[in-house]
CSV table of C-alpha atoms and ligand atoms in Angstrom, one decimal:
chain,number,residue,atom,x,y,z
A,1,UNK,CA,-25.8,1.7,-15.7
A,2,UNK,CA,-22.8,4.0,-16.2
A,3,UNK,CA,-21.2,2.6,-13.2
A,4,UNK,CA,-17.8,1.8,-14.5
A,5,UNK,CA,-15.2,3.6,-17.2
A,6,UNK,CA,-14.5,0.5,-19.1
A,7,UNK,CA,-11.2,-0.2,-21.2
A,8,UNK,CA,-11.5,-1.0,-24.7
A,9,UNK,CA,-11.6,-4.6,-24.6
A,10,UNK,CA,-13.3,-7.6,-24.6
A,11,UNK,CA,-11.8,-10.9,-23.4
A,12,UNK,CA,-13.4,-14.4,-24.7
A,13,UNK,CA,-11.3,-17.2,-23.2
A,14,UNK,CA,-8.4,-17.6,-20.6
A,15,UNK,CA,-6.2,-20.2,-19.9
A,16,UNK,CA,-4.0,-19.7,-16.5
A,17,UNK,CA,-2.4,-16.7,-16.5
A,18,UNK,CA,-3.0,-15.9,-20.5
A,19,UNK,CA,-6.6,-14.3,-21.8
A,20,UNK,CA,-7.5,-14.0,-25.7
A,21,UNK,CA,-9.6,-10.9,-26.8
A,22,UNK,CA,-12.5,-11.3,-29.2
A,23,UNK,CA,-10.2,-10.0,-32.0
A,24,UNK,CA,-7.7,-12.9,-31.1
A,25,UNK,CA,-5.2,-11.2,-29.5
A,26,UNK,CA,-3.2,-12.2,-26.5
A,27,UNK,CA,-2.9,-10.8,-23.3
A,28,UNK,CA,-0.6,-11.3,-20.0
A,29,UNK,CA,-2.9,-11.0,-16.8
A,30,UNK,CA,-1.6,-9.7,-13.7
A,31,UNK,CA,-4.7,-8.5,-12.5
A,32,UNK,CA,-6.4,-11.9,-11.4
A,33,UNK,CA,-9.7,-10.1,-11.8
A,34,UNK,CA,-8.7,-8.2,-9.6
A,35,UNK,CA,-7.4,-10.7,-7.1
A,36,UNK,CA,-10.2,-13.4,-8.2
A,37,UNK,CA,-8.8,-15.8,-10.7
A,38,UNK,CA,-5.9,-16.8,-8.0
A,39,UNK,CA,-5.7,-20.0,-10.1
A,40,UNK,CA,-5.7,-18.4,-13.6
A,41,UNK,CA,-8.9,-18.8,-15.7
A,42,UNK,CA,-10.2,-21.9,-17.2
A,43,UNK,CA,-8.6,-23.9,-13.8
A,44,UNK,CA,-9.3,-27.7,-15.0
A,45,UNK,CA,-9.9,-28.3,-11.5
A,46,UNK,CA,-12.6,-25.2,-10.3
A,47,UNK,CA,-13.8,-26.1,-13.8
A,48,UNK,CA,-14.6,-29.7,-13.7
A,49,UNK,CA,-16.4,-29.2,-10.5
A,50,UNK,CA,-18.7,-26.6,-11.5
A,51,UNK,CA,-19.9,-28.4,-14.8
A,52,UNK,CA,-20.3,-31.9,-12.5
A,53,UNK,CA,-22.2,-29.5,-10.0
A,54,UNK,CA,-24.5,-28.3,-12.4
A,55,UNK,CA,-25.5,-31.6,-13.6
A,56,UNK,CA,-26.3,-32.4,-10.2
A,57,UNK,CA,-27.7,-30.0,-8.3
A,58,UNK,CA,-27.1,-26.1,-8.2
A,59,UNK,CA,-29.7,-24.7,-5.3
A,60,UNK,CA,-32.0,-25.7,-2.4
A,61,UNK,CA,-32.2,-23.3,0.0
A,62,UNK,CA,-30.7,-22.2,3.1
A,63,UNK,CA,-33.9,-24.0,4.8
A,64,UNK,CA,-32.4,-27.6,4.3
A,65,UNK,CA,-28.8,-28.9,4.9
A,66,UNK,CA,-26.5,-28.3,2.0
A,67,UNK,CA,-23.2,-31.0,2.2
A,68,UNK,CA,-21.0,-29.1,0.3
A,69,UNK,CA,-21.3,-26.1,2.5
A,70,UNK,CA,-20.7,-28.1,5.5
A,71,UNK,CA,-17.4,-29.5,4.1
A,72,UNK,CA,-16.1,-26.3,2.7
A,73,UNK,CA,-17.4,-24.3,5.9
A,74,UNK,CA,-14.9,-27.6,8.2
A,75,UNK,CA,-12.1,-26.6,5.7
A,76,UNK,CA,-12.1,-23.1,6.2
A,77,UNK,CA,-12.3,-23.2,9.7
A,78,UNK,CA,-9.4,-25.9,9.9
A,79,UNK,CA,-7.2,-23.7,7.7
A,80,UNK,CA,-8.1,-20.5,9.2
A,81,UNK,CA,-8.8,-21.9,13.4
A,82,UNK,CA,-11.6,-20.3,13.9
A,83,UNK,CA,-15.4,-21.6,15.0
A,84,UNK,CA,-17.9,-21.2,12.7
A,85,UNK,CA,-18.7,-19.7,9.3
A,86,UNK,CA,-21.4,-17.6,7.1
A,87,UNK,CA,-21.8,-17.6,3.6
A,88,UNK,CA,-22.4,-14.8,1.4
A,89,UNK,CA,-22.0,-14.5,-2.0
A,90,UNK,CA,-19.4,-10.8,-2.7
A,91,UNK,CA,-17.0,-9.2,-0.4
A,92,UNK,CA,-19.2,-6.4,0.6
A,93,UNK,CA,-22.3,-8.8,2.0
A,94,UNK,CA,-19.3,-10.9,3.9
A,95,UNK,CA,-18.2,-7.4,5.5
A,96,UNK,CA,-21.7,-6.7,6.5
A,97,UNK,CA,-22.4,-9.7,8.6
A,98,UNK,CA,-19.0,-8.7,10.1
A,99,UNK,CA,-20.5,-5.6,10.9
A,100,UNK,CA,-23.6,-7.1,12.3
A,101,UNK,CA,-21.5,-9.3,14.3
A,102,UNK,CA,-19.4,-6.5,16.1
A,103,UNK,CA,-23.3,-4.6,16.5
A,104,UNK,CA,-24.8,-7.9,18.3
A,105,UNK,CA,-21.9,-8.4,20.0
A,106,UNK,CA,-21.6,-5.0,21.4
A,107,UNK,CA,-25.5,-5.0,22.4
A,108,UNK,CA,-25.0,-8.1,24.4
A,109,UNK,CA,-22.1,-6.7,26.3
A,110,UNK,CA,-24.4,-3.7,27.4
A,111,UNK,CA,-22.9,-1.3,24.7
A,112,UNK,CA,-25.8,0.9,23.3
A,113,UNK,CA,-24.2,2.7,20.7
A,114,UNK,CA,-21.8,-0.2,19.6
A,115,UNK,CA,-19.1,1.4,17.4
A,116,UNK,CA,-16.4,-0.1,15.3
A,117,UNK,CA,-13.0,1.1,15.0
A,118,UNK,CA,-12.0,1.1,10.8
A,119,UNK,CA,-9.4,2.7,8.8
A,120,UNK,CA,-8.2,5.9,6.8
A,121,UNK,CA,-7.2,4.6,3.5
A,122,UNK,CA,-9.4,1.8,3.4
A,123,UNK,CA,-11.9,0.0,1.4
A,124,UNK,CA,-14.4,-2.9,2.5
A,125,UNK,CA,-17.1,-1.9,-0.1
A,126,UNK,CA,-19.9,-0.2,-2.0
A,127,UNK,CA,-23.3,-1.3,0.0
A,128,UNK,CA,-24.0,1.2,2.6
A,129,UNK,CA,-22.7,-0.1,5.8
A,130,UNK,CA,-19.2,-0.9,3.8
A,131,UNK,CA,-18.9,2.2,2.1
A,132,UNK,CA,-19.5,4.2,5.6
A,133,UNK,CA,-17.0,1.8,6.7
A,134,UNK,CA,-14.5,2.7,3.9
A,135,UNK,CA,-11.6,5.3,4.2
A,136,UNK,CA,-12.0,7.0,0.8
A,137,UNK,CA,-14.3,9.7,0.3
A,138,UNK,CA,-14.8,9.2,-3.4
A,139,UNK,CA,-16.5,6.0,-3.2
A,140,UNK,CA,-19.2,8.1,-0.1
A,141,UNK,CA,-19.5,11.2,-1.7
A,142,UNK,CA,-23.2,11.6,-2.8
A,143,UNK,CA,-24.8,8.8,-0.6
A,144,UNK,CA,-24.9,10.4,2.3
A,145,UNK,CA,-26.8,10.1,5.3
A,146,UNK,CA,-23.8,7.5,6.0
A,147,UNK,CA,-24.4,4.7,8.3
A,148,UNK,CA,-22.9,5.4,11.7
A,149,UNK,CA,-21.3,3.8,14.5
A,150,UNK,CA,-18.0,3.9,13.0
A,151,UNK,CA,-14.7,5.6,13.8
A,152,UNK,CA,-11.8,6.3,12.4
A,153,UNK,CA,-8.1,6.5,13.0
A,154,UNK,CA,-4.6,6.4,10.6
A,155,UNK,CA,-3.7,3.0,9.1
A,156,UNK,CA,-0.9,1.3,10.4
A,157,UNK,CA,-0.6,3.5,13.6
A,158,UNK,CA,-1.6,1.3,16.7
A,159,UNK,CA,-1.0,4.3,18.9
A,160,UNK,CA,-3.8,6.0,17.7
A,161,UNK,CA,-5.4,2.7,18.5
A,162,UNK,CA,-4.5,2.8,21.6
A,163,UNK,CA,-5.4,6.5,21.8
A,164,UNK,CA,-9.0,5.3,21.2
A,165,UNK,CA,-9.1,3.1,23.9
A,166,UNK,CA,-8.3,5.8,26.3
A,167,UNK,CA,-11.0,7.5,25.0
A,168,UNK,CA,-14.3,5.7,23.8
A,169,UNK,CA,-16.1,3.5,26.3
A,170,UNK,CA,-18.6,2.6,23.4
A,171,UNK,CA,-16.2,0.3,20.7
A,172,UNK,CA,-17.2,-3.4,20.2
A,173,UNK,CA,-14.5,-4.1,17.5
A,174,UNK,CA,-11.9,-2.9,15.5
A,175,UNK,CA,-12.0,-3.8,11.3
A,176,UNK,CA,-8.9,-3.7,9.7
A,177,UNK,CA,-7.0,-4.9,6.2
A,178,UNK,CA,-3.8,-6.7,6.5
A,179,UNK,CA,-2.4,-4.8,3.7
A,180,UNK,CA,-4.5,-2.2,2.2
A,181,UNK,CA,-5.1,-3.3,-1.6
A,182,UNK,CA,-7.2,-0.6,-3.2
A,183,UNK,CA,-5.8,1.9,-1.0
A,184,UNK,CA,-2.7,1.5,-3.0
A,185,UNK,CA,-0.6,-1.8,-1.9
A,186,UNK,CA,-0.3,-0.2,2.0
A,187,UNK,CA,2.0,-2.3,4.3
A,188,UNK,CA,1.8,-1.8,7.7
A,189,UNK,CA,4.6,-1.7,10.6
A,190,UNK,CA,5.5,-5.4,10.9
A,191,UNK,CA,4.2,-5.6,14.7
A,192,UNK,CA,1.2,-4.0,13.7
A,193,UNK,CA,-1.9,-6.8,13.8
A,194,UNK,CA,0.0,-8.1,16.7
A,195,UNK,CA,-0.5,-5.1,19.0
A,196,UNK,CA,-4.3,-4.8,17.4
A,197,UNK,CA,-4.6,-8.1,18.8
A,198,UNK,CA,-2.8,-7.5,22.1
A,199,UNK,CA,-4.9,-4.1,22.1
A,200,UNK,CA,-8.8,-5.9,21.5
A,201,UNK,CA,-7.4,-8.6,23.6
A,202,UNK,CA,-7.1,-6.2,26.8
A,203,UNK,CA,-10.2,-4.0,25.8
A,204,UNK,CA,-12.5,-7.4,24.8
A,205,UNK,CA,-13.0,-5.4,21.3
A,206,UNK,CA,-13.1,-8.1,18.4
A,207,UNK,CA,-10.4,-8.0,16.1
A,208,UNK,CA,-11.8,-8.3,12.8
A,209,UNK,CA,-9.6,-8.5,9.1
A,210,UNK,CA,-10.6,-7.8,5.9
A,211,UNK,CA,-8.9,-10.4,4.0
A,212,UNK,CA,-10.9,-10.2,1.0
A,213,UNK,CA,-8.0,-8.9,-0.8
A,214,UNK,CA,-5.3,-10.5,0.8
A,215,UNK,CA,-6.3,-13.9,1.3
A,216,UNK,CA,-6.4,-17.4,-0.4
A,217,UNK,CA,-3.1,-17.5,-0.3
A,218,UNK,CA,-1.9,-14.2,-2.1
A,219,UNK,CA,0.5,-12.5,-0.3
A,220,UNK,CA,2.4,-15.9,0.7
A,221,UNK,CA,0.7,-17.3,3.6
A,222,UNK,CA,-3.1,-19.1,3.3
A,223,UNK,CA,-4.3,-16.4,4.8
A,224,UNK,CA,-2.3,-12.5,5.9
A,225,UNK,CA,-2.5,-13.0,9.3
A,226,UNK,CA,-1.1,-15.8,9.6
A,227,UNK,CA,2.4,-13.7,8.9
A,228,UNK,CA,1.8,-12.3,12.7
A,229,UNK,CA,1.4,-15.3,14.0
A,230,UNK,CA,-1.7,-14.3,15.5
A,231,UNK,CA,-5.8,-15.0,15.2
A,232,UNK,CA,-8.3,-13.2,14.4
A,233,UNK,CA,-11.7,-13.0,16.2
A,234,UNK,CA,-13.2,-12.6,12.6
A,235,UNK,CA,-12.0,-13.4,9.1
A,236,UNK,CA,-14.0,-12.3,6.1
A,237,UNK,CA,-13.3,-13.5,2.5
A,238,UNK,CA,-14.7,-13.3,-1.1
A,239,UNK,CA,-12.6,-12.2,-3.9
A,240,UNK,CA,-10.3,-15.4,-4.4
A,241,UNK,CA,-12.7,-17.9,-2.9
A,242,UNK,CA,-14.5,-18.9,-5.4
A,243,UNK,CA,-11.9,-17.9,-9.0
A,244,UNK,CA,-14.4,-16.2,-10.2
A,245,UNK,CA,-17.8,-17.9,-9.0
A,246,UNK,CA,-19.4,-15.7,-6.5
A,247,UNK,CA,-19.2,-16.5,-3.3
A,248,UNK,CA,-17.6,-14.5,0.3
A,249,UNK,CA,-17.6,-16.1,4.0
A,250,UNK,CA,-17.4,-14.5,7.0
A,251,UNK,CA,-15.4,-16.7,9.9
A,252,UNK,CA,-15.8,-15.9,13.6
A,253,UNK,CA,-14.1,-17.6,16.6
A,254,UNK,CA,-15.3,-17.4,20.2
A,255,UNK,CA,-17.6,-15.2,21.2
A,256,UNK,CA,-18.3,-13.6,17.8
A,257,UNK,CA,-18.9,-16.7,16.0
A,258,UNK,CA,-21.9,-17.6,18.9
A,259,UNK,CA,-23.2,-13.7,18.1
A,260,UNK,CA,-25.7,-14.3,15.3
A,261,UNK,CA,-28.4,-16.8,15.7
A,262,UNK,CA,-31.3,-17.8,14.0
A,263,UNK,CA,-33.2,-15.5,12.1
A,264,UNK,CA,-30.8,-12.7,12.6
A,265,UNK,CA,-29.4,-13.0,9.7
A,266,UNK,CA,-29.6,-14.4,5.9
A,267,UNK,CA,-28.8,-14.9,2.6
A,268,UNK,CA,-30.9,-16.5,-0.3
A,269,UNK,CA,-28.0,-17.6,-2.3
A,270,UNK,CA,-25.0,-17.4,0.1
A,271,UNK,CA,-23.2,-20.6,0.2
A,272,UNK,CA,-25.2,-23.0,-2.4
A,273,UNK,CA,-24.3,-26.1,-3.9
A,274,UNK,CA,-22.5,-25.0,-6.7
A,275,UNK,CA,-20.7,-21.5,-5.1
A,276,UNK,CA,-19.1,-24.1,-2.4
A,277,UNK,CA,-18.3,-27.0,-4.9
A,278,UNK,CA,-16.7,-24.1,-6.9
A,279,UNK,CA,-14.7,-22.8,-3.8
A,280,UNK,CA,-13.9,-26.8,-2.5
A,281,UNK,CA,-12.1,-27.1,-5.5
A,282,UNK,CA,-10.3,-23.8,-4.6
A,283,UNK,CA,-9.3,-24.7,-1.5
A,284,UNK,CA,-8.3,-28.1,-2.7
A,285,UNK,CA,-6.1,-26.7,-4.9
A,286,UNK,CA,-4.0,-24.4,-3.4
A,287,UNK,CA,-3.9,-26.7,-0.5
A,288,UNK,CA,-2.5,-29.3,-2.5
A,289,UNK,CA,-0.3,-27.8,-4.9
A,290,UNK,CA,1.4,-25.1,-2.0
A,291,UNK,CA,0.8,-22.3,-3.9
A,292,UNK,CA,0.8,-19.8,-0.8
A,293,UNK,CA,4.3,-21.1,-0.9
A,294,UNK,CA,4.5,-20.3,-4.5
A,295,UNK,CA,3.2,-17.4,-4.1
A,296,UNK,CA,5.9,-15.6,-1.8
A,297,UNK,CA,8.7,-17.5,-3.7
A,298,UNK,CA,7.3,-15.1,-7.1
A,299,UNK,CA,6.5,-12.5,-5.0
A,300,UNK,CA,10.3,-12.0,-4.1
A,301,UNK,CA,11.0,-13.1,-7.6
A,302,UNK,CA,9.0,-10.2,-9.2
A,303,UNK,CA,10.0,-7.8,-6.1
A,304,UNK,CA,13.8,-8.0,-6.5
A,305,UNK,CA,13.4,-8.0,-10.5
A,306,UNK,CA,11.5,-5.0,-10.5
A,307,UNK,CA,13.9,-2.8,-7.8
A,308,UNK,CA,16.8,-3.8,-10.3
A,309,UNK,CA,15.2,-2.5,-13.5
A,310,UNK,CA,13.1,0.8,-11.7
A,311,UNK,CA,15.2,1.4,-8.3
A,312,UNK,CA,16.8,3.8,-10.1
A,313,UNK,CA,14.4,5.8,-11.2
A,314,UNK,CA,13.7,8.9,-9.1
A,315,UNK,CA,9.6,8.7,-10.7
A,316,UNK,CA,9.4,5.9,-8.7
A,317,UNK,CA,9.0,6.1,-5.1
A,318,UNK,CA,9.1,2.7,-3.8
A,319,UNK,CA,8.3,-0.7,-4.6
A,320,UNK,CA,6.8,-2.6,-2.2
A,321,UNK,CA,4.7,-6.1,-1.9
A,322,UNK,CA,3.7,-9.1,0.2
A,323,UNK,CA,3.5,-12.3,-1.8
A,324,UNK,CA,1.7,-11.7,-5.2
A,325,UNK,CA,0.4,-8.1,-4.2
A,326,UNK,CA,2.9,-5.6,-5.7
A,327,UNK,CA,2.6,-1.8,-5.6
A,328,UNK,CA,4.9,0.2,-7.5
A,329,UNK,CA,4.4,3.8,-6.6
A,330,UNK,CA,5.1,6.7,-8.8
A,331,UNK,CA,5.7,10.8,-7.8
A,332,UNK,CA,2.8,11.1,-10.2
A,333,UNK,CA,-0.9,9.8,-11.2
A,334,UNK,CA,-0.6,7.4,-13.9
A,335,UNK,CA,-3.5,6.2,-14.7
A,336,UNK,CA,-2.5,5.9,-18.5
A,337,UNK,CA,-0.5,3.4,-18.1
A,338,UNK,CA,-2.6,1.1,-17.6
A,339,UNK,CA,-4.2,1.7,-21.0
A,340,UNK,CA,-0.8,1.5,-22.3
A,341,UNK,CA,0.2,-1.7,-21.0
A,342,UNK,CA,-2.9,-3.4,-22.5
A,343,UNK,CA,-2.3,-1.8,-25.8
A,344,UNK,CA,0.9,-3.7,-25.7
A,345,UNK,CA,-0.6,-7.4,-24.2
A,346,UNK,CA,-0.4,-6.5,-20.4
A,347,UNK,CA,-3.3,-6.4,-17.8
A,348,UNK,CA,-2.2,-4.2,-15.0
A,349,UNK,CA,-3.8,-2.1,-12.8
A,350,UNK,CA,-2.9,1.3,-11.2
A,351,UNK,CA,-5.1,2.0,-7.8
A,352,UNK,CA,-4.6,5.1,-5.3
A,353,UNK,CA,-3.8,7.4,-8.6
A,354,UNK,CA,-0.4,6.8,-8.5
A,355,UNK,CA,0.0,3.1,-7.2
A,356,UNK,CA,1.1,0.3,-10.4
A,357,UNK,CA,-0.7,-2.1,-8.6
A,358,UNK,CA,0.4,-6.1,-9.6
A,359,UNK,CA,-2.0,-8.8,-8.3
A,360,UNK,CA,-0.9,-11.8,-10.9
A,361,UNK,CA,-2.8,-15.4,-10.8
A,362,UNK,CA,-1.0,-17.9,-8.2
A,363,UNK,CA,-0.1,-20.3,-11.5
A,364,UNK,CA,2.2,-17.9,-13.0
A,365,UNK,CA,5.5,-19.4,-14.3
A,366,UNK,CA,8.5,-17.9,-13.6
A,367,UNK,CA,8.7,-17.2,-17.5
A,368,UNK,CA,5.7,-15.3,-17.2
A,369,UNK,CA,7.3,-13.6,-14.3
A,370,UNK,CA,10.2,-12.5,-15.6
A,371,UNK,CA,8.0,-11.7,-19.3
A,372,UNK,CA,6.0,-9.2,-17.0
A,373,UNK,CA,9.0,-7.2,-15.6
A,374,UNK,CA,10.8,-7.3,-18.7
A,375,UNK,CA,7.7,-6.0,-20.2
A,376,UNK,CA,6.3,-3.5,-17.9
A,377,UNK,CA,9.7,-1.5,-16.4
A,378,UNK,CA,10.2,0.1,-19.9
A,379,UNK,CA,6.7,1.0,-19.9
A,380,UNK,CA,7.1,3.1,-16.1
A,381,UNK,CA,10.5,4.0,-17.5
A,382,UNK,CA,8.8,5.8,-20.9
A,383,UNK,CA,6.6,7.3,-19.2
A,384,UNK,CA,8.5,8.9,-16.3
A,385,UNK,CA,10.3,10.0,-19.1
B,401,PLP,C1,-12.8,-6.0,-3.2
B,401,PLP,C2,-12.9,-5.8,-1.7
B,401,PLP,C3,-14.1,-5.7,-1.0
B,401,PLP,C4,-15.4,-5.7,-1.7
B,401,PLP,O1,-15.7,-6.9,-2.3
B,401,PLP,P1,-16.9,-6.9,-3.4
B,401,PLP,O2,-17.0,-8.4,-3.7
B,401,PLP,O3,-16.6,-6.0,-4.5
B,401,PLP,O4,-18.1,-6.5,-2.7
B,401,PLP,C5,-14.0,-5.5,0.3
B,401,PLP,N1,-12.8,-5.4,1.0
B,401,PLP,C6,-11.6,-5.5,0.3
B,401,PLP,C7,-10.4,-5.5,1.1
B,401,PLP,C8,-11.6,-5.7,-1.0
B,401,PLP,O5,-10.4,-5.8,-1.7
């Protein structure tokens, strides 16, 4: 269906951080897939372990044990310190048993009406509970009746957190990103997730993070949160976990990770053989080779490089990032450029209308680092001129 506006192109092999069209040429990615391909494309190690997967054993069924979701679900939990996990299979399923979560959890606190606290600006998905869920009223428009139960105060403002406390006797948990990514590279105050926490601590909301975007290591830290030093009461993935195979969890701790029990909830595929041998190898990976370390060392890399060649510019209103999630924003919509950067060999990706948004694979070389800023700042500078 007519779902997406798709660039010219067609890309037929990647290696790391470089992709080849079906005409042969070459292309700098630093788009990740948006965010997926963390290790580049082609990784030798996610690679190997889904062809030895396949030649062993893809699916059973979430009726019988599966090892490989056992192991990966121990190394999640280690990394993250939380309880327990669910496997889904996209972002937008993971967020849902979130949602479900906060619901059952709610209900068995005596809350009939359980609602959840999200955010304006944000974005958790396209099924109906996510996009109800979502701060953006392009991706609702035309779906409506929206799901309820949800409400909704400023990004980034724990006041009006705080406000809502005051006010609603009916919350069971608030869902939040630690950086907005397709609501344009959105940074909070720095205290921010530590006073949500302090706030659901004292109200017994959960505290619940969208880190489908922002984790896997991308903006410099396995996972955003652990920035604030704090824990969530649940963690939902996708994006990242798998570079590229499908596959999302959903981590709880406490309380919320004891809220869904048998039969209240499912998934045919979510967390097979192959999705979890996929993601080990993942979380193998960036363990081993540090590159959430890697990635804030390019993050500041590509941050300081770009406010030398564009801080000048009075286009440009500010450049901002976390790790390897970079926003450049612009007084203007330019979604061109991004059409003009591939004509020239450059996958970028402008979100928010007037947000050059940079999400490059965790491999990048500080050549191809440096290639993308020397690259990209005349482009912005052309066309802010
Ligand atoms: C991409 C994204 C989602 C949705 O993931 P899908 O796999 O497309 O369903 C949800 N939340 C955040 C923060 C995302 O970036």
């Amino acid at each position: 269906m007519a779902t997406y506006r798709r660039l010219p192109v067609t890309f037929e092999r990647g290696e790391g951080a470089w992709l080849w069209d079906t005409e042969g040429k070459l292309y700098l990615d630093a788009l990740s897939g948006i965010a997926v391909c963390g290790l580049g494309h082609a990784h030798p190690a996610v690679s190997t372990a889904i062809c030895e997967q396949a030649g062993q054993l893809i699916h059973t069924s979430n009726l019988y044990g599966i090892v490989l979701q056992e192991k990966l679900g121990n190394d999640l939990v280690r990394l993250a310190g939380m309880d327990r996990v669910f496997f889904a299979n996209s972002g937008a399923e993971t967020n849902e048993a979130a949602i479900k979560i906060a619901r059952a959890y709610g209900h068995h606190k005596g809350i009939d009406t359980p609602h959840i606290v999200v955010m304006e600006n944000s974005f958790h998905g396209r099924t109906l509970a996510t996009l109800s869920a979502t701060g953006n009223r392009k991706v609702q428009a035309g779906f409506e009746p929206l799901v309820s139960g949800f409400i909704r105060v400023p990004f980034g403002d724990a006041a009006a957190l705080e406000a809502v406390a005051r006010n609603a006797a009916n919350v069971a948990a608030v869902l939040v990103e630690p950086i907005q990514g397709e609501g344009g590279i959105c940074i909070p105050p720095k205290d921010y997730l530590n006073r949500v926490r302090t706030l659901c601590d004292s109200q017994g909301w959960l505290m619940m993070l969208d880190e489908i975007q922002t984790g896997m290591g991308r903006t410099g830290r396995f996972f955003a949160f652990q920035h604030n030093g704090i824990v969530p009461d649940v963690l939902t993935l996708a994006k990242a976990l798998g570079n590229g195979v499908p596959i999302g969890a959903c981590l709880a701790k406490g309380a919320a990770a004891e809220a869904l029990g048998p039969g209240s909830h499912g998934s045919t595929f979510g967390g097979n053989p192959l999705a979890c041998r996929a993601a080990g190898a993942v979380v193998h990976t960036l363990e081993k080779q540090r590159l959430s370390e890697r990635a804030a060392g390019l993050g500041d890399r590509l941050l300081k490089a770009f406010r030398q060649t564009l801080g000048d510019l009075k286009g440009v209103t500010d450049i901002r990032g976390l790790g390897l999630m970079i926003g450049i924003e612009l007084d203007r919509p330019c979604r061109e450029l991004v059409g003009q950067a591939l004509a020239e060999g450059l996958l970028i990706n402008v979100t928010a209308d007037k947000v050059v948004r940079l999400l490059p694979p965790l491999v990048f070389s500080d050549e191809q680092a440096d290639q993308l800023v020397d690259r990209l700042s005349p482009l912005i500078r052309k066309f802010l001129d």
